[in-house]
Coordinates of C-alpha atoms and ligand atoms in Angstrom, one line a residue:
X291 CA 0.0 0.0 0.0
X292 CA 1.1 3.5 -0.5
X293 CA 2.6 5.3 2.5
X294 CA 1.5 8.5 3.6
X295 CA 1.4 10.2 6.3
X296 CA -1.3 8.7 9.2
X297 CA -4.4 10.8 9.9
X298 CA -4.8 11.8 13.5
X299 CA -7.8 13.8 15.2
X300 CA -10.2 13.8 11.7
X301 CA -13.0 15.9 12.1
X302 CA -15.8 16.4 9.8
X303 CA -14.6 20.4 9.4
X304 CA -11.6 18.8 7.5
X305 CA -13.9 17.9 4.6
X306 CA -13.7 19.5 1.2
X307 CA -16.7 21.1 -0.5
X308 CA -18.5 18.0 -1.9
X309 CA -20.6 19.5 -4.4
X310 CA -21.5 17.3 -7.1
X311 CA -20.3 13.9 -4.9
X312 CA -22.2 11.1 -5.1
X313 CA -22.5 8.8 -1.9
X314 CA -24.3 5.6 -1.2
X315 CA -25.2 4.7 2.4
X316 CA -26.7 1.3 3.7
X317 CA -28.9 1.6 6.5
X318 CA -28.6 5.2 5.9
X319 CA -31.9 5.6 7.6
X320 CA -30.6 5.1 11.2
X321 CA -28.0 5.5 13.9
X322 CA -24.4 6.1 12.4
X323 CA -25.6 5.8 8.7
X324 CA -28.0 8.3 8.7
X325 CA -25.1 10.9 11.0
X326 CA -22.6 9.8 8.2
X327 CA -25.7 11.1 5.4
X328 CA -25.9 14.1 7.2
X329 CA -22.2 14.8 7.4
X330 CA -21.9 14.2 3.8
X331 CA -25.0 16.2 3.0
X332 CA -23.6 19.2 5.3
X333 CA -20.8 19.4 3.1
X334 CA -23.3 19.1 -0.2
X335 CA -22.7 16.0 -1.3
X336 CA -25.6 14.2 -2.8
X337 CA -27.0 11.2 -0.7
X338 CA -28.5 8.0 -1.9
X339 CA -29.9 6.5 1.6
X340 CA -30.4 2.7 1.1
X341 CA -33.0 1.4 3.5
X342 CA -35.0 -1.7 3.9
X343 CA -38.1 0.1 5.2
X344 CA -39.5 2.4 2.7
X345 CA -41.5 4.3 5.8
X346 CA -38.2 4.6 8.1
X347 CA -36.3 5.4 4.8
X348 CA -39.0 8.0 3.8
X349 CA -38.7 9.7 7.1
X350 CA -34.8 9.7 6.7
X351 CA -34.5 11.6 3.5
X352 CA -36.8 13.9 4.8
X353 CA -34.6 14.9 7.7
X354 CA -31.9 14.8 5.2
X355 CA -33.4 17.1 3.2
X356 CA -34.0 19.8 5.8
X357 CA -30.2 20.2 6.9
X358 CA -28.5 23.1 4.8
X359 CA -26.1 21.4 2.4
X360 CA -27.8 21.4 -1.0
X361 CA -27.1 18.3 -2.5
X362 CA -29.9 15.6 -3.7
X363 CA -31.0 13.0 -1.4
X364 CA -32.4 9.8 -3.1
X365 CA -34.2 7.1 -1.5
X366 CA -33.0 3.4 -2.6
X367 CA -35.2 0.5 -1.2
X368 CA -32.5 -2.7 -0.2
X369 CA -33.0 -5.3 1.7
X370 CA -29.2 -7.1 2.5
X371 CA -30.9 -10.4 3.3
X372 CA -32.3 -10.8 -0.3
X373 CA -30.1 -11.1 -3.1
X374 CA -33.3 -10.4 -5.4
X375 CA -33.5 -7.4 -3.3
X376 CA -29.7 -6.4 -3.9
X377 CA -30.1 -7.0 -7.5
X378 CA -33.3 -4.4 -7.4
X379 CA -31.3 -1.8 -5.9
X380 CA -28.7 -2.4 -8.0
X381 CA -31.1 -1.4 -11.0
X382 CA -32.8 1.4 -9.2
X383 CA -29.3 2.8 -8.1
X384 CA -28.9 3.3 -11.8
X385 CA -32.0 5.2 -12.6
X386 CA -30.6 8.0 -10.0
X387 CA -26.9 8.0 -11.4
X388 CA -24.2 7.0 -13.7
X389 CA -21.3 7.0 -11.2
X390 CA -20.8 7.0 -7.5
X391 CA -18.1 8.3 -5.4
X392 CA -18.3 6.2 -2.7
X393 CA -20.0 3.3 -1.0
X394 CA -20.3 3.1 3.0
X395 CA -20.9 -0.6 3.7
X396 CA -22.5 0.5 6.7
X397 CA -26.0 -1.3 7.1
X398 CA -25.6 -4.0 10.0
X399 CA -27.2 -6.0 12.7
X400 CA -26.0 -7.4 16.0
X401 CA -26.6 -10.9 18.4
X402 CA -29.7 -11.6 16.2
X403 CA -31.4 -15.2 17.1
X404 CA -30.8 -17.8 14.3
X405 CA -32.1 -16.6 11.7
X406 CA -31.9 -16.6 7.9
X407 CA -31.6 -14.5 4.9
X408 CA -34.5 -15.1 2.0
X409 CA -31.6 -17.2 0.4
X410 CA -30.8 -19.3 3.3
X411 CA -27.5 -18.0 4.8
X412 CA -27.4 -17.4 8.4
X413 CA -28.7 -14.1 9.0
X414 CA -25.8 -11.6 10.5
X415 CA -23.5 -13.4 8.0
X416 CA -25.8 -13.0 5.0
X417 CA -26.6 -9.3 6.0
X418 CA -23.6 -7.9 7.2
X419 CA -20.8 -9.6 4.8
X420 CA -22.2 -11.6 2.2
X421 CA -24.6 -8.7 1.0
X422 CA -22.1 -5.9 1.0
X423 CA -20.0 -8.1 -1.0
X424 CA -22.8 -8.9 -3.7
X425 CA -23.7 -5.2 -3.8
X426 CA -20.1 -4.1 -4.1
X427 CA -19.5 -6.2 -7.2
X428 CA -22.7 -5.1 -8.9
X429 CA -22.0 -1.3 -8.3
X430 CA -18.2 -1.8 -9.1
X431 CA -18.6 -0.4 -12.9
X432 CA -20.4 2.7 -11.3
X433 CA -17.3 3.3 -8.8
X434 CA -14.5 2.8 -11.2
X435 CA -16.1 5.4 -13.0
X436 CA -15.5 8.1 -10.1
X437 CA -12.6 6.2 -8.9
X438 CA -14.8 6.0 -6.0
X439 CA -14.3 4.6 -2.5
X440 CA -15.6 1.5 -1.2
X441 CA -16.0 1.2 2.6
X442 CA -16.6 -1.5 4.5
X443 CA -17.6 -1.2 8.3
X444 CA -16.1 -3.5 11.1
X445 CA -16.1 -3.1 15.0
X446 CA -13.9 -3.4 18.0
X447 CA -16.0 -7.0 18.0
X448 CA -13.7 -8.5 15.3
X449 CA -10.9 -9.5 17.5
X450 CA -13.8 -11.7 19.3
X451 CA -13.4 -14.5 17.4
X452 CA -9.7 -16.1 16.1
X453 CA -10.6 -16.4 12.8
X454 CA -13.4 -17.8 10.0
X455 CA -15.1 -20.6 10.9
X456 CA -14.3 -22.2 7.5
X457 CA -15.6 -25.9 8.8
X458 CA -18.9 -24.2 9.8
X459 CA -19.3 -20.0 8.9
X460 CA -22.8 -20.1 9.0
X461 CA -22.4 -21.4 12.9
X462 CA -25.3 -24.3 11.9
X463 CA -23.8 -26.3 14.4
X464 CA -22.7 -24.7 17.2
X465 CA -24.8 -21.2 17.3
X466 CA -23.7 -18.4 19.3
X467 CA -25.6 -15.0 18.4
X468 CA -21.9 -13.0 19.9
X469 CA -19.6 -15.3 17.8
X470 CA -21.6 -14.7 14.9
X471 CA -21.7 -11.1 15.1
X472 CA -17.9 -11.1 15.7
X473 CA -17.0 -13.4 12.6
X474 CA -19.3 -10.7 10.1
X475 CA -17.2 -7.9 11.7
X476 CA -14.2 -9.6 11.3
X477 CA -15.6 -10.9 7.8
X478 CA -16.0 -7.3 6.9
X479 CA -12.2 -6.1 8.0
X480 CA -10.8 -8.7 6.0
X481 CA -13.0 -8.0 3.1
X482 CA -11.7 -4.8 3.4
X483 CA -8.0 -5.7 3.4
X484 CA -8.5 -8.4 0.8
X485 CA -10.2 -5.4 -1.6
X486 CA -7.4 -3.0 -0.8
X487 CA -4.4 -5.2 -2.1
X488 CA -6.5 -6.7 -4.8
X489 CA -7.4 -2.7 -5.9
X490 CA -3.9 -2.3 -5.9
X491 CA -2.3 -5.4 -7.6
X492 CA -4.9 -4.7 -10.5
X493 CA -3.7 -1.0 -10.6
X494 CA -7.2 0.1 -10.0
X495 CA -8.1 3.9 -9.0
X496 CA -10.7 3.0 -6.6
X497 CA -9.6 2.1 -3.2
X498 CA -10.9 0.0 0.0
X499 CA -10.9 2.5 3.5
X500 CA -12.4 0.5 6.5
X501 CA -13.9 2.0 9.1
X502 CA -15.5 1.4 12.4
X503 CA -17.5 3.7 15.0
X504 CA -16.2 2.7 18.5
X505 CA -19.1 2.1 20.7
X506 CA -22.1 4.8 19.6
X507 CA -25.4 4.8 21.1
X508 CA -27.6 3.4 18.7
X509 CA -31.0 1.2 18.0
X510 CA -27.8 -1.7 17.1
X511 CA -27.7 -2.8 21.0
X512 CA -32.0 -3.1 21.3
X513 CA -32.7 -4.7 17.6
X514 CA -31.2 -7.7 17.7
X515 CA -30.2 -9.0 20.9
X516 CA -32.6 -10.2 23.4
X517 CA -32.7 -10.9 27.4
X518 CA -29.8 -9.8 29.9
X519 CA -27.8 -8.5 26.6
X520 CA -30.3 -6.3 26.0
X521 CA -30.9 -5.3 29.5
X522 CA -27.1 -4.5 29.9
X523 CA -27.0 -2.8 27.0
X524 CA -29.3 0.4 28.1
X525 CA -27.5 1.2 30.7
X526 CA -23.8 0.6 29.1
X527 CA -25.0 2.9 26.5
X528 CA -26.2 5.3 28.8
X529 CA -22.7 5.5 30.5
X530 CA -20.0 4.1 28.1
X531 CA -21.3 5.0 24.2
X532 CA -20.3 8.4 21.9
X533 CA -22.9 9.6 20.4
X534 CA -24.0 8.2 16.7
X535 CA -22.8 11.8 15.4
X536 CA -19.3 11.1 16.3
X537 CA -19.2 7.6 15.7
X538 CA -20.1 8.3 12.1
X539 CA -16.6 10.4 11.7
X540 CA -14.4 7.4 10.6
X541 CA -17.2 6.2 8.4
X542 CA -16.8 10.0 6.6
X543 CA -13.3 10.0 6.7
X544 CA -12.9 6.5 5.2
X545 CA -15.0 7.6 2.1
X546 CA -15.1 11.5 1.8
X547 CA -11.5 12.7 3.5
X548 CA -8.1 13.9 2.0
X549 CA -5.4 11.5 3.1
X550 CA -7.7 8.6 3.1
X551 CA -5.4 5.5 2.5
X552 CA -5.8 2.2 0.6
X553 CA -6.1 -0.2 3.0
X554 CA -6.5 1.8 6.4
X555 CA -8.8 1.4 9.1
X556 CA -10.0 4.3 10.9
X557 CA -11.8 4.5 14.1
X558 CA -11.8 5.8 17.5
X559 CA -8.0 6.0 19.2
X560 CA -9.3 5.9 22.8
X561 CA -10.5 3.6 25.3
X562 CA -10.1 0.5 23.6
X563 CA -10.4 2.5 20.6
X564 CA -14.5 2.7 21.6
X565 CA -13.9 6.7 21.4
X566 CA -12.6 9.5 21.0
X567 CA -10.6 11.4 18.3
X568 CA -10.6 9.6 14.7
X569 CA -7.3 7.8 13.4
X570 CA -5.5 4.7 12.9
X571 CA -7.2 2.0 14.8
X572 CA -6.2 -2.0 15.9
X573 CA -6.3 -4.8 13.6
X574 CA -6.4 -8.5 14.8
X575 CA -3.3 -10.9 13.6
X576 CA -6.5 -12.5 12.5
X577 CA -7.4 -9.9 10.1
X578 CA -4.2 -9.5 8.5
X579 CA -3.9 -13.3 7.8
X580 CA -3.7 -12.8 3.6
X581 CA -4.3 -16.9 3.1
X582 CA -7.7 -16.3 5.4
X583 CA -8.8 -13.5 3.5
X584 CA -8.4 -14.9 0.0
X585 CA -10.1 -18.1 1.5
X586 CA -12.8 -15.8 2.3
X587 CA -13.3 -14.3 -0.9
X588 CA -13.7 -17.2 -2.9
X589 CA -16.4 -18.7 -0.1
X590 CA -18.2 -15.5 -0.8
X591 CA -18.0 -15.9 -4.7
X592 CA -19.6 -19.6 -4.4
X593 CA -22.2 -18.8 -2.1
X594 CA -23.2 -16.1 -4.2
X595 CA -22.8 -17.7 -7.4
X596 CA -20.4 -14.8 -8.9
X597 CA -16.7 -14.8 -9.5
X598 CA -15.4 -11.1 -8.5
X599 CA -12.0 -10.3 -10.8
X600 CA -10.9 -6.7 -10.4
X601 CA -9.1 -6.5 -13.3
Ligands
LIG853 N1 -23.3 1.2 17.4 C1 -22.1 0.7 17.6 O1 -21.6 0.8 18.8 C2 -21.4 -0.1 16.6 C3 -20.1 -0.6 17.0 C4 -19.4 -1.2 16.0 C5 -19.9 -1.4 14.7 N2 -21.1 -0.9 14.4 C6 -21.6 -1.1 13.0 O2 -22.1 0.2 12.6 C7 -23.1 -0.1 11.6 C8 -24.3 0.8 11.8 O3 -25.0 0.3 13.0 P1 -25.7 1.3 13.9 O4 -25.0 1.2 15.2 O5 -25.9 2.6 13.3 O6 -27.1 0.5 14.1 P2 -28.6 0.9 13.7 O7 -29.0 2.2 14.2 O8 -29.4 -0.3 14.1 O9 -28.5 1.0 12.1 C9 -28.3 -0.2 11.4 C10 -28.9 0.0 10.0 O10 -28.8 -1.2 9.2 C11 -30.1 -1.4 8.6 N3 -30.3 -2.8 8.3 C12 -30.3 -3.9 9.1 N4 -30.6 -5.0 8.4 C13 -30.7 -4.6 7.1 C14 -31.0 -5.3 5.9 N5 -31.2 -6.6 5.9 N6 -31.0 -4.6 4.8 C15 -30.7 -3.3 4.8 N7 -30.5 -2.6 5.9 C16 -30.5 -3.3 7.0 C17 -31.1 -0.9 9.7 O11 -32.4 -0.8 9.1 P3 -33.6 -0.6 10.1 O12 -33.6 0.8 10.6 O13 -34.8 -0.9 9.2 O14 -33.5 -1.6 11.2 C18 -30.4 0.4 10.0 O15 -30.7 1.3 9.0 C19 -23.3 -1.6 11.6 O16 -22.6 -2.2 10.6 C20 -22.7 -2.0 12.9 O17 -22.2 -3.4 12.9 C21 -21.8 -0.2 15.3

């Protein structure tokens, strides 16, 4: 990867003027993806929120709308756990715009029950990895064209688990709602590793920024965990989270911010890197294993019935 200087202490003021930008956010209707919209739309870029719920989405764009920035804000039904779904956003995507600065991977769920997607892949898996990766591919022509950004969005969680559970990565045997979560996260770190040296080997202009938001304060801790989890997790965000706002800042960095690196992963630098001013932030051994990642690419590309060469 190139070598540039590391940023330290990113705030949103550091942006550019984003006029005539084009960003796509998943699960830009809520919590840190709709705070990363806004930050992008403050600095008039144009928005495409992706939401599953047309209502919540709806309501979204209208607060979007109302903060001073200028920029369009489009409204993009997708549903992550539906490749059918993927495919339709893909299409309607293209009705909007030609080419797209940036992706923010950012759409995510936590410590769900077992569960599936519509296509039968454990649910956190299928929603948080496997459907970033299919929408990735199918918007690649559209980023190449901007030499865009694609950003994938992990947590402190990744170092919870020591690596893919290649004999079992849909947990079928052995379920744990905390592993699961863990593996996606770490899924989506490696991902965005894997992307980065691929992006470069191929020479390509766009490159792979990973982010991750510390620990924000958002619906993530009440949607899908259940019992004492959920119970603890009120009051730990009461006392312990950053608000969504600033959580958002490494997301906005990653895909809008001069300096950005191929390759990096900004978050938090504090406290466990769960807050506090925006930089460089830990990677597991297990996300930098190379063999793992490549491992991981190709699992996606069967179970999804593509082959991904960035050529
Ligand atoms: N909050 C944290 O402390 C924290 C820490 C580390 C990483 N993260 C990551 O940050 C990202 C954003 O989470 P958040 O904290 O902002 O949580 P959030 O407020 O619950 O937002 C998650 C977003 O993802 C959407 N989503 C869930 N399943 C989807 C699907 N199948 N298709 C399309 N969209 C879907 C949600 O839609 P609905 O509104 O319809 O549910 C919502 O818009 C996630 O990737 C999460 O893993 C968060």
């Amino acid at each position: 990867m190139t070598t540039t200087q590391p940023i330290t202490n990113w705030t949103a003021d550091r942006l550019d003027d984003l006029s005539g930008k084009r960003y796509l956010i998943t699960g830009g209707n809520s919590g840190i993806g709709f705070e990363a919209a806004a930050h992008l739309r403050r600095a008039h870029a144009d928005v495409l929120v992706a939401a599953r719920s047309a209502s919540k989405g709806a309501d979204a764009v209208a607060q979007l709308k109302r903060i001073p920035g200028g920029g369009a804000v489009h409204l993009i039904q997708l549903d992550l756990a539906s490749v059918e779904s993927i495919r339709q956003a893909n299409d309607a995507i293209r009705t909007h715009i030609d080419a797209l600065d940036g992706v923010i991977n950012n759409a995510g769920i936590m410590q769900t029950p077992q569960l599936q997607t519509a296509d039968g892949f454990e649910l956190q898996f299928g929603t948080n990895h496997l459907g970033h990766f299919l929408l990735n591919y199918l918007l690649f022509d559209l980023i190449t064209a901007r030499s865009g950004r694609i950003v994938p969005v992990s947590s402190i969680a990744h170092r919870g688990v020591p690596g893919i559970n290649f004999d079992d990565p849909m947990f079928a045997n052995d379920y744990s709602a905390t592993k699961v979560y863990s593996q996606s996260k770490l899924a989506n770190l490696m991902y965005g590793l894997e992307l980065a040296r691929r992006l470069e080997a191929a020479g390509s202009a766009v490159i792979a920024v990973t982010a991750h938001p510390g620990y924000s304060a958002t619906n993530l801790q009440s949607t899908g965990p259940t019992g004492i989890l959920k119970a603890i997790y009120k009051v730990t965000n009461r006392l312990l989270a950053q608000s969504p706002t600033a959580g958002a800042l490494p997301e906005v960095l990653a895909v809008a911010g001069n300096g950005a690196r191929n390759g990096a992963y900004y978050g938090p630098t504090m406290f466990g890197d769960a807050r506090g001013p925006v930089g460089e932030s830990h990677i597991s051994d297990a996300a930098q294993d190379q063999d793992a990642a490549a491992r991981l690419w190709a699992l996606s590309e069967e179970l999804l019935g593509i082959t991904w060469k960035i050529a």
